[in-house]
Amino acid sequence: MKEIKNFINGGYVAAASGKTFPNVCPADGRSLSVVHEAGRDEVDQAVAAARGALKGEWGRMSVNERVAILYKVADGINARFDEFLEAECLDTGKPRSLASHIDIPRGAANFKIFADTIKNAGTETFVMDTPDGTGAINYALRQPKGVIAVVCPWNLPLLLMTWKVGPALACGDTVVVKPSEETPSTATLLGEVMNDAGVPAGVYNVVNGFGPDSAGAFLTSHPGVDAITFTGETVTGEHIMQAAAVGLRDISLECGGKNAAIVFADADLDKAVEGTLRSAFANCGQVCLGTERVYVERPIFDEFVARLKRGAENMSLGAWDDPATTMGPLISEEHRNKVLSYYRKAEELGATVVTGGGVPDMPGDLARGCWIQPTIWTGLAEDSVIVKEEIFGPCCHVAPFDDEDEVIAMANDTHYGLASALWTENVTRLHRVAAQIDAGIVWTNSWFLRDLRTPFGGMKMSGIGREGGHYSLEFYTELKNVCVKL
Ligand code: NAD
Ligand code: 6OD
């Protein structure tokens, strides 16, 4: 059986405790590997390696040297594209068509974009008058923040991890990554690429394990960590924020969502249906930016629901490497039980199940996987748990609305504030409504169209801080003002 070890100080390290856990493919339940669970010892070693690397060759490198290395990391991922692709697809069950267009290319692009960002980043200067008339100049120096703990989820493992590691390394920090226990493979493989690209030992470290009483908690409470960047559930974000409070460490939190799509009667219906199908069902509904609430203007409600139903029923569930597959499984049996509990609850609450609502029959080995039907409901009250809580599965509730103010209020009636999608051909309305939606990103006539220079993050319970472009530099560096009296 393949073993996945921790990656510490440029080498692969077994768990001293001998503790391992299985890595299982959610598509068919097969064992992929055994993973060495990092205990306090391995987390200590990883943090010490990261701290040591700050003082070594890495800390002395010029920005141009770091940028050249980060380009090599990106090229290294692309050179081993198929290995990363297979590892990601087996860990998650997601289709090749998705991972080859999104996960792996973005995993590589995240290194280049932040290399370019740091290379082109300037800082402020202020010339000031002084009472003696000689004046002074203030200029800011952007310096690495230190050792960054990077705690990641399982839904887009390489993409979301490199979205943090890319800017951290560009800024001259060192990292200790804690991948999700469900998806350890690509973070581990990246260690080889880092070594081949010439990233000095200790700059990139990976500790595997779980959250509480395991690698996640050991890492985020470690006094040698200077800042924590986290993507995952809001409740985990709250725990991490508490851990970060000790020692006043900085945090970046990208958490859950309950995102609304709004479809106005003047929308291009083909685009709106296609976009909503993607936003509700891509990655089997396991995208934090995905749509779980759809509001459709009443004149087109019935037609929209009928077309969404047809689209959902045309999704092809299957093996990751089958070119016909458009939807994979959920990540685990535990997560399927959670999503199915919402499916049952929706029926108990009297929802109309437009399509789906259960577990599909899958052929052969796939019958052992965590499959679930794409599901559409109508008819629930806006205050029902189905409309209020993040489910993180391939499902959405569709409700009609009658006017703009009403739908803005409905869309904003949530504790979350991550993303939204508006569908209208009326440009004036599009700007007017976008400005009033409480979300960190509002897509109009599109979904998951990403320019990596733009601010990314959530309002309310969806997170704290923004990442992307120079916003990432704000988190991954310390600004120091130097005041020069002339
Ligand atoms: P999760 O919060 O369960 O786990 C995320 C990571 O945190 C894992 O590595 C886990 O081991 C670790 N962890 C758990 N408890 C911890 C603790 N007490 N201390 C330290 N580490 C701990 O999230 P998940 O189930 O992996 O991912 C799904 C969630 O992530 C959804 O809520 C989704 O909306 C959210 N998400 C948000 C974004 C975003 O950009 N806002 C992106 C992707 C996913
Ligand atoms: O595209 C990104 O940069 C990003 N952070 C996407 C998050 C997706 C959530 O599942």
XYZ file of C-alpha atoms and ligand atoms in Angstrom:
540
model
C 0.000 0.000 0.000
C 1.287 3.459 -0.913
C 2.345 5.568 2.079
C 1.838 9.302 2.415
C 4.329 10.812 4.832
C 4.743 14.290 6.195
C 7.022 16.591 4.217
C 9.390 18.322 6.607
C 12.594 20.214 5.878
C 12.742 18.942 2.321
C 12.229 15.244 3.119
C 9.453 12.757 3.751
C 9.025 11.898 7.430
C 7.049 9.018 8.952
C 4.922 9.559 12.053
C 7.107 8.814 15.092
C 3.999 7.540 16.858
C 3.411 5.038 14.061
C -0.155 6.367 13.776
C -1.620 6.211 10.279
C -5.061 6.647 8.767
C -6.514 5.410 5.492
C -6.946 7.567 2.402
C -10.017 6.314 0.586
C -11.363 7.100 -2.877
C -14.939 8.354 -2.419
C -15.964 7.108 -5.870
C -15.611 3.418 -5.041
C -14.354 3.110 -1.458
C -11.001 1.667 -2.502
C -7.982 2.309 -0.258
C -5.540 4.605 -2.028
C -2.831 4.945 0.607
C -2.080 5.067 4.306
C -1.291 8.496 5.670
C 1.187 9.165 8.476
C -0.551 11.309 11.079
C 1.657 14.094 12.375
C 1.769 14.383 16.158
C 3.138 17.246 18.211
C 6.699 16.082 17.416
C 6.292 16.325 13.645
C 4.469 19.648 13.916
C 7.324 20.971 16.103
C 9.855 19.762 13.526
C 7.933 21.354 10.674
C 7.569 24.709 12.433
C 11.253 24.649 13.447
C 12.241 23.870 9.844
C 10.082 26.724 8.579
C 11.554 29.135 11.128
C 15.080 28.009 10.327
C 14.507 28.513 6.597
C 13.491 32.136 7.190
C 16.978 32.797 8.495
C 18.760 30.799 5.774
C 19.202 31.009 2.027
C 15.485 31.748 1.487
C 15.589 34.775 3.764
C 18.593 36.169 1.882
C 17.157 35.719 -1.616
C 16.219 38.710 -3.729
C 12.649 39.049 -4.946
C 13.834 38.227 -8.468
C 15.438 34.985 -7.284
C 12.261 33.963 -5.450
C 10.152 34.843 -8.471
C 12.336 32.660 -10.719
C 11.907 29.725 -8.322
C 8.137 30.172 -8.134
C 7.950 30.071 -11.918
C 9.837 26.775 -11.757
C 7.333 25.441 -9.206
C 4.464 26.310 -11.567
C 6.308 24.722 -14.470
C 7.044 21.679 -12.297
C 3.332 21.175 -11.592
C 2.544 21.499 -15.286
C 5.325 19.068 -16.184
C 3.721 16.494 -13.867
C 0.168 17.560 -14.753
C -1.159 14.015 -15.203
C 0.207 12.829 -11.857
C -1.373 15.767 -10.028
C -4.589 15.241 -11.963
C -4.861 11.559 -11.107
C -3.961 12.142 -7.445
C -6.578 14.898 -7.109
C -9.275 12.937 -8.925
C -8.680 9.779 -6.897
C -8.691 11.648 -3.574
C -11.923 13.498 -4.401
C -13.654 11.434 -7.078
C -14.094 14.598 -9.160
C -14.200 14.223 -12.943
C -11.069 14.655 -15.017
C -12.937 17.250 -17.112
C -13.263 19.482 -14.046
C -9.854 18.979 -12.438
C -7.985 19.329 -15.724
C -9.644 22.703 -16.377
C -9.773 24.134 -12.879
C -7.877 22.408 -10.072
C -4.503 21.627 -11.608
C -4.028 24.603 -13.966
C -5.040 26.965 -11.155
C -2.701 25.103 -8.798
C 0.146 26.068 -11.107
C -1.143 29.548 -11.993
C -1.308 30.523 -8.319
C 2.507 30.508 -8.201
C 2.967 32.631 -11.312
C 0.341 35.246 -10.530
C 1.742 35.986 -7.078
C 5.317 35.932 -8.366
C 4.227 38.641 -10.825
C 2.323 40.510 -8.123
C 5.272 40.740 -5.739
C 7.616 41.661 -8.543
C 5.465 44.628 -9.458
C 4.454 45.735 -5.969
C 5.549 49.170 -4.853
C 5.207 50.775 -1.460
C 4.264 54.272 -0.335
C 6.594 57.172 0.319
C 5.709 60.453 2.001
C 7.867 63.547 1.962
C 7.241 65.605 5.099
C 8.164 69.033 6.342
C 10.049 69.371 9.629
C 10.294 72.424 11.910
C 14.011 72.872 11.126
C 13.221 73.055 7.432
C 15.355 70.094 6.341
C 12.408 67.741 5.909
C 12.133 63.992 6.070
C 11.168 61.121 3.833
C 9.080 58.150 4.935
C 9.107 54.975 2.944
C 7.554 51.589 3.620
C 9.396 48.287 3.457
C 7.362 45.161 2.783
C 8.863 42.269 4.733
C 7.864 38.619 5.198
C 5.467 37.938 8.038
C 7.267 34.743 9.063
C 6.001 31.187 9.456
C 2.495 30.800 8.055
C 0.178 27.929 8.988
C -1.962 27.011 5.975
C -5.038 24.941 6.875
C -6.993 23.637 3.897
C -10.277 21.911 2.989
C -10.911 18.984 0.670
C -13.100 20.421 -2.062
C -10.423 22.017 -4.294
C -7.324 20.735 -2.506
C -4.425 21.878 -4.703
C -6.134 25.049 -5.923
C -7.039 26.327 -2.461
C -3.720 25.332 -0.885
C -1.586 27.017 -3.551
C -3.894 30.061 -3.420
C -2.249 30.589 -0.013
C 1.185 29.008 -0.457
C 1.823 30.925 -3.733
C 1.549 34.409 -2.199
C 3.168 33.328 1.070
C 6.309 32.140 -0.721
C 6.250 35.107 -3.095
C 6.346 37.351 -0.032
C 9.318 35.461 1.412
C 7.411 33.612 4.138
C 7.769 29.934 4.908
C 4.776 27.622 5.345
C 3.518 24.606 7.193
C 0.515 23.211 5.331
C -2.163 21.042 6.925
C -4.136 19.541 4.044
C -7.539 18.062 4.700
C -7.379 14.523 6.050
C -9.586 13.569 3.087
C -7.186 14.816 0.412
C -3.510 14.587 1.393
C -2.025 13.536 -1.959
C -1.391 16.662 -4.024
C 0.098 18.685 -1.129
C 2.485 15.781 -0.559
C 3.403 15.474 -4.231
C 4.091 19.192 -4.309
C 7.027 18.585 -1.932
C 8.880 16.815 -4.750
C 8.187 19.693 -7.119
C 9.443 22.197 -4.528
C 12.698 20.264 -4.150
C 13.166 19.969 -7.910
C 12.486 23.690 -8.369
C 15.210 24.585 -5.877
C 12.989 25.768 -3.041
C 15.304 25.510 -0.021
C 14.515 22.844 2.572
C 12.140 24.041 5.284
C 10.342 26.635 3.162
C 7.436 24.313 2.304
C 6.351 21.727 4.881
C 3.281 19.499 5.068
C 1.853 17.869 8.182
C -0.981 15.395 7.758
C -3.775 14.666 10.155
C -7.110 15.814 11.492
C -8.312 18.975 13.233
C -8.990 18.764 16.965
C -6.334 16.959 19.021
C -4.345 16.329 15.868
C -2.075 18.106 13.382
C -4.548 20.949 12.700
C -4.911 22.000 16.324
C -1.227 21.347 17.129
C -0.232 23.595 14.237
C -2.661 26.469 14.809
C -1.839 26.609 18.539
C 1.915 26.378 17.943
C 3.713 29.453 19.326
C 6.242 29.303 16.473
C 3.541 30.157 13.924
C 3.247 33.861 13.098
C -0.056 33.844 11.188
C -2.754 31.400 10.145
C -4.602 31.276 6.861
C -7.595 28.964 6.812
C -10.237 27.827 4.351
C -13.040 25.640 5.616
C -16.212 25.624 7.661
C -17.249 28.690 9.603
C -17.352 26.797 12.904
C -13.767 25.602 12.379
C -12.835 29.195 11.547
C -14.158 30.210 14.967
C -11.906 27.629 16.674
C -8.934 28.778 14.651
C -9.610 32.390 15.516
C -9.531 31.441 19.191
C -6.225 29.626 18.726
C -4.824 32.646 16.872
C -5.804 34.979 19.702
C -3.062 33.453 21.849
C 0.018 35.416 20.890
C -2.044 37.888 18.809
C -1.398 36.067 15.533
C -2.962 37.397 12.341
C -5.662 35.352 10.594
C -7.231 35.075 7.193
C -10.480 33.096 7.177
C -12.301 31.898 4.062
C -15.355 30.084 5.334
C -18.776 28.839 4.355
C -21.540 30.355 2.274
C -25.244 30.114 1.441
C -25.032 31.839 -1.877
C -27.955 33.242 -3.818
C -28.495 33.386 -7.561
C -31.035 35.932 -8.790
C -32.597 35.410 -12.189
C -34.551 38.369 -13.547
C -37.212 37.905 -16.220
C -35.023 39.823 -18.680
C -32.143 37.352 -18.316
C -30.792 35.400 -21.246
C -32.403 32.168 -20.140
C -29.918 29.862 -21.857
C -27.028 31.545 -20.066
C -28.875 31.694 -16.747
C -29.826 28.014 -16.802
C -26.368 26.874 -17.874
C -24.696 29.092 -15.268
C -27.014 28.018 -12.477
C -26.511 24.354 -13.327
C -22.767 24.882 -12.956
C -23.043 26.962 -9.798
C -25.355 24.472 -8.098
C -23.835 21.185 -9.242
C -20.161 21.668 -10.179
C -17.851 19.532 -8.051
C -20.995 17.752 -6.803
C -22.112 21.005 -5.162
C -18.964 21.171 -3.055
C -17.817 24.660 -3.993
C -18.002 27.336 -1.329
C -19.091 29.823 -4.017
C -21.845 27.533 -5.274
C -25.518 28.427 -5.396
C -27.898 26.779 -2.928
C -30.626 29.465 -3.142
C -32.067 30.458 -6.515
C -34.550 33.328 -6.800
C -36.388 33.559 -10.115
C -38.725 36.368 -11.205
C -42.247 34.993 -11.318
C -43.023 35.311 -15.077
C -40.190 32.905 -15.945
C -40.275 30.770 -12.791
C -41.969 27.658 -14.215
C -39.916 27.616 -17.387
C -36.670 28.155 -15.468
C -37.424 25.339 -13.023
C -38.346 22.988 -15.877
C -35.109 23.749 -17.714
C -33.000 23.441 -14.559
C -34.636 20.064 -13.897
C -33.790 18.869 -17.410
C -30.201 19.989 -16.952
C -29.868 18.256 -13.573
C -31.317 15.046 -14.990
C -28.823 15.165 -17.857
C -25.851 15.175 -15.524
C -23.772 12.083 -15.954
C -22.510 10.560 -12.711
C -19.523 8.280 -13.163
C -15.859 7.451 -12.829
C -13.373 10.332 -12.869
C -11.600 9.065 -15.986
C -14.754 8.427 -18.027
C -14.936 11.291 -20.577
C -18.743 11.266 -20.304
C -18.723 12.001 -16.557
C -19.941 15.436 -15.512
C -20.451 14.775 -11.790
C -18.460 12.861 -9.204
C -19.423 11.705 -5.712
C -19.460 13.562 -2.409
C -16.187 13.495 -0.516
C -17.050 10.897 2.159
C -19.732 8.736 3.685
C -19.886 11.126 6.638
C -20.526 14.070 4.336
C -23.105 12.095 2.342
C -24.969 11.334 5.575
C -24.991 15.043 6.364
C -26.281 16.017 2.916
C -28.873 13.212 2.942
C -30.142 14.424 6.312
C -30.982 17.737 4.571
C -32.632 15.844 1.705
C -34.861 14.075 4.236
C -35.525 17.300 6.149
C -36.610 19.080 2.955
C -39.256 16.412 2.387
C -40.389 16.513 6.017
C -40.825 20.263 5.674
C -43.072 19.721 2.649
C -40.718 20.682 -0.171
C -41.662 19.808 -3.713
C -38.822 17.613 -4.912
C -38.456 18.744 -8.523
C -35.762 16.162 -9.144
C -33.380 13.947 -7.184
C -33.611 13.655 -3.421
C -31.783 10.376 -2.943
C -28.935 8.047 -3.782
C -28.508 6.869 -7.381
C -27.910 3.255 -8.377
C -24.316 3.064 -9.522
C -22.817 0.158 -11.435
C -20.038 -2.201 -10.309
C -17.405 -0.880 -7.900
C -18.984 2.571 -7.973
C -21.847 1.169 -5.885
C -19.482 1.446 -2.909
C -18.963 5.190 -3.473
C -20.530 8.256 -1.871
C -22.884 9.078 -4.720
C -25.884 11.333 -4.427
C -28.465 12.700 -6.829
C -28.430 16.324 -7.943
C -31.522 17.732 -6.288
C -33.847 20.693 -6.806
C -36.576 21.767 -4.405
C -39.291 24.388 -4.506
C -41.976 25.421 -2.049
C -40.056 25.892 1.187
C -40.345 28.867 3.515
C -37.430 31.294 3.468
C -36.749 30.600 7.154
C -36.463 26.813 6.737
C -33.106 25.172 7.531
C -32.781 24.166 3.889
C -32.760 27.817 2.849
C -30.696 28.999 5.819
C -27.902 26.442 6.382
C -24.955 25.579 4.146
C -25.505 22.012 2.875
C -22.455 21.745 0.591
C -24.051 19.220 -1.719
C -25.494 19.221 -5.268
C -28.784 20.847 -4.372
C -30.662 24.108 -4.512
C -33.997 25.560 -3.507
C -35.733 27.688 -6.137
C -38.189 30.395 -5.058
C -40.145 32.986 -7.052
C -39.955 36.758 -6.469
C -41.923 39.736 -7.711
C -39.728 42.798 -7.424
C -36.169 43.945 -7.089
C -36.275 45.227 -3.501
C -37.949 42.038 -2.345
C -35.296 39.795 -3.914
C -32.400 41.874 -2.618
C -33.825 41.507 0.887
C -34.245 37.744 0.376
C -30.719 37.317 -0.948
C -29.251 39.274 1.977
C -31.306 37.483 4.640
C -28.468 35.146 5.638
C -25.622 35.072 8.137
C -23.249 34.341 5.257
C -21.888 36.715 2.617
C -19.542 34.944 0.248
C -20.816 35.036 -3.331
C -23.823 35.761 -5.507
C -24.786 35.432 -9.171
C -27.126 37.869 -10.952
C -28.700 37.080 -14.280
C -30.141 40.031 -16.213
C -29.571 41.703 -19.561
C -30.446 45.099 -18.044
C -27.062 46.717 -17.408
C -28.415 49.468 -15.179
C -30.211 46.985 -12.990
C -27.152 44.775 -12.892
C -24.995 47.540 -11.375
C -27.780 48.748 -9.068
C -28.440 45.303 -7.614
C -24.783 44.198 -7.430
C -24.040 47.194 -5.211
C -26.760 46.148 -2.773
C -25.876 42.467 -2.350
C -23.982 41.692 0.874
C -21.353 39.351 -0.548
C -17.623 39.454 -1.159
C -18.080 38.646 -4.841
C -21.058 39.251 -7.117
C -20.938 37.596 -10.502
C -23.211 38.956 -13.181
C -24.163 36.747 -16.110
C -21.363 34.383 -15.112
C -20.128 32.263 -12.242
C -16.639 31.353 -10.970
C -14.994 33.615 -13.527
C -11.797 34.413 -11.634
C -9.304 37.209 -12.151
C -6.661 36.441 -9.543
C -5.776 40.119 -9.086
C -9.200 40.894 -7.610
C -10.158 40.831 -3.901
C -11.553 37.460 -2.841
C -13.216 36.729 0.480
C -16.432 36.802 2.396
C -18.556 39.161 4.456
C -20.368 38.256 7.675
C -19.880 34.600 8.689
C -18.166 33.790 5.387
C -14.807 35.029 6.533
C -12.333 37.669 7.494
C -9.974 39.417 5.122
C -9.397 39.370 1.403
C -6.920 37.365 -0.637
C -5.905 37.831 -4.271
C -3.494 40.206 -6.032
C -2.062 42.837 -3.705
C -4.673 41.970 -1.038
C -2.719 38.765 -0.403
C 0.426 40.835 0.034
C -1.303 42.714 2.858
C -1.766 39.459 4.754
C 1.532 37.747 3.968
C 3.814 40.698 4.705
C 4.502 43.174 7.465
C 4.827 46.793 6.393
C 7.560 48.726 8.121
C 7.799 52.504 7.844
C 11.300 53.944 7.696
C 11.427 57.646 8.558
C 14.576 59.359 7.239
C 15.291 62.796 8.663
C 17.203 64.793 6.064
P -13.394 21.908 7.770
O -13.532 23.203 8.478
O -14.034 20.720 8.337
O -11.861 21.517 7.614
C -10.935 22.390 6.999
C -9.553 22.084 7.550
O -9.505 22.458 8.917
C -9.165 20.615 7.493
O -7.808 20.526 7.135
C -9.387 20.157 8.925
O -8.611 19.044 9.289
C -8.971 21.391 9.685
N -9.516 21.511 11.030
C -10.716 21.082 11.479
N -10.869 21.413 12.788
C -9.747 22.075 13.156
C -9.305 22.651 14.369
N -10.062 22.653 15.482
N -8.082 23.241 14.400
C -7.307 23.262 13.299
N -7.669 22.712 12.127
C -8.886 22.134 12.047
O -13.881 22.183 6.278
P -14.043 21.116 5.101
O -15.181 20.226 5.450
O -12.717 20.546 4.801
O -14.452 22.044 3.867
C -15.757 22.409 3.560
C -16.070 23.796 4.090
O -15.104 24.701 3.600
C -17.402 24.357 3.642
O -17.999 25.001 4.726
C -17.036 25.366 2.585
O -17.963 26.403 2.393
C -15.748 25.879 3.116
N -14.931 26.459 2.041
C -14.807 27.806 1.983
C -14.071 28.386 0.956
C -13.906 29.876 0.829
O -13.089 30.295 0.020
N -14.647 30.675 1.547
C -13.464 27.567 0.007
C -13.624 26.186 0.108
C -14.361 25.635 1.136
O -10.836 30.749 -6.952
C -10.344 30.956 -5.848
O -9.320 31.629 -5.682
C -10.994 30.402 -4.663
N -10.441 30.723 -3.489
C -12.066 29.600 -4.806
C -12.767 29.039 -3.732
C -13.661 28.055 -3.968
C -14.361 27.448 -2.898
O -14.756 26.307 -2.871
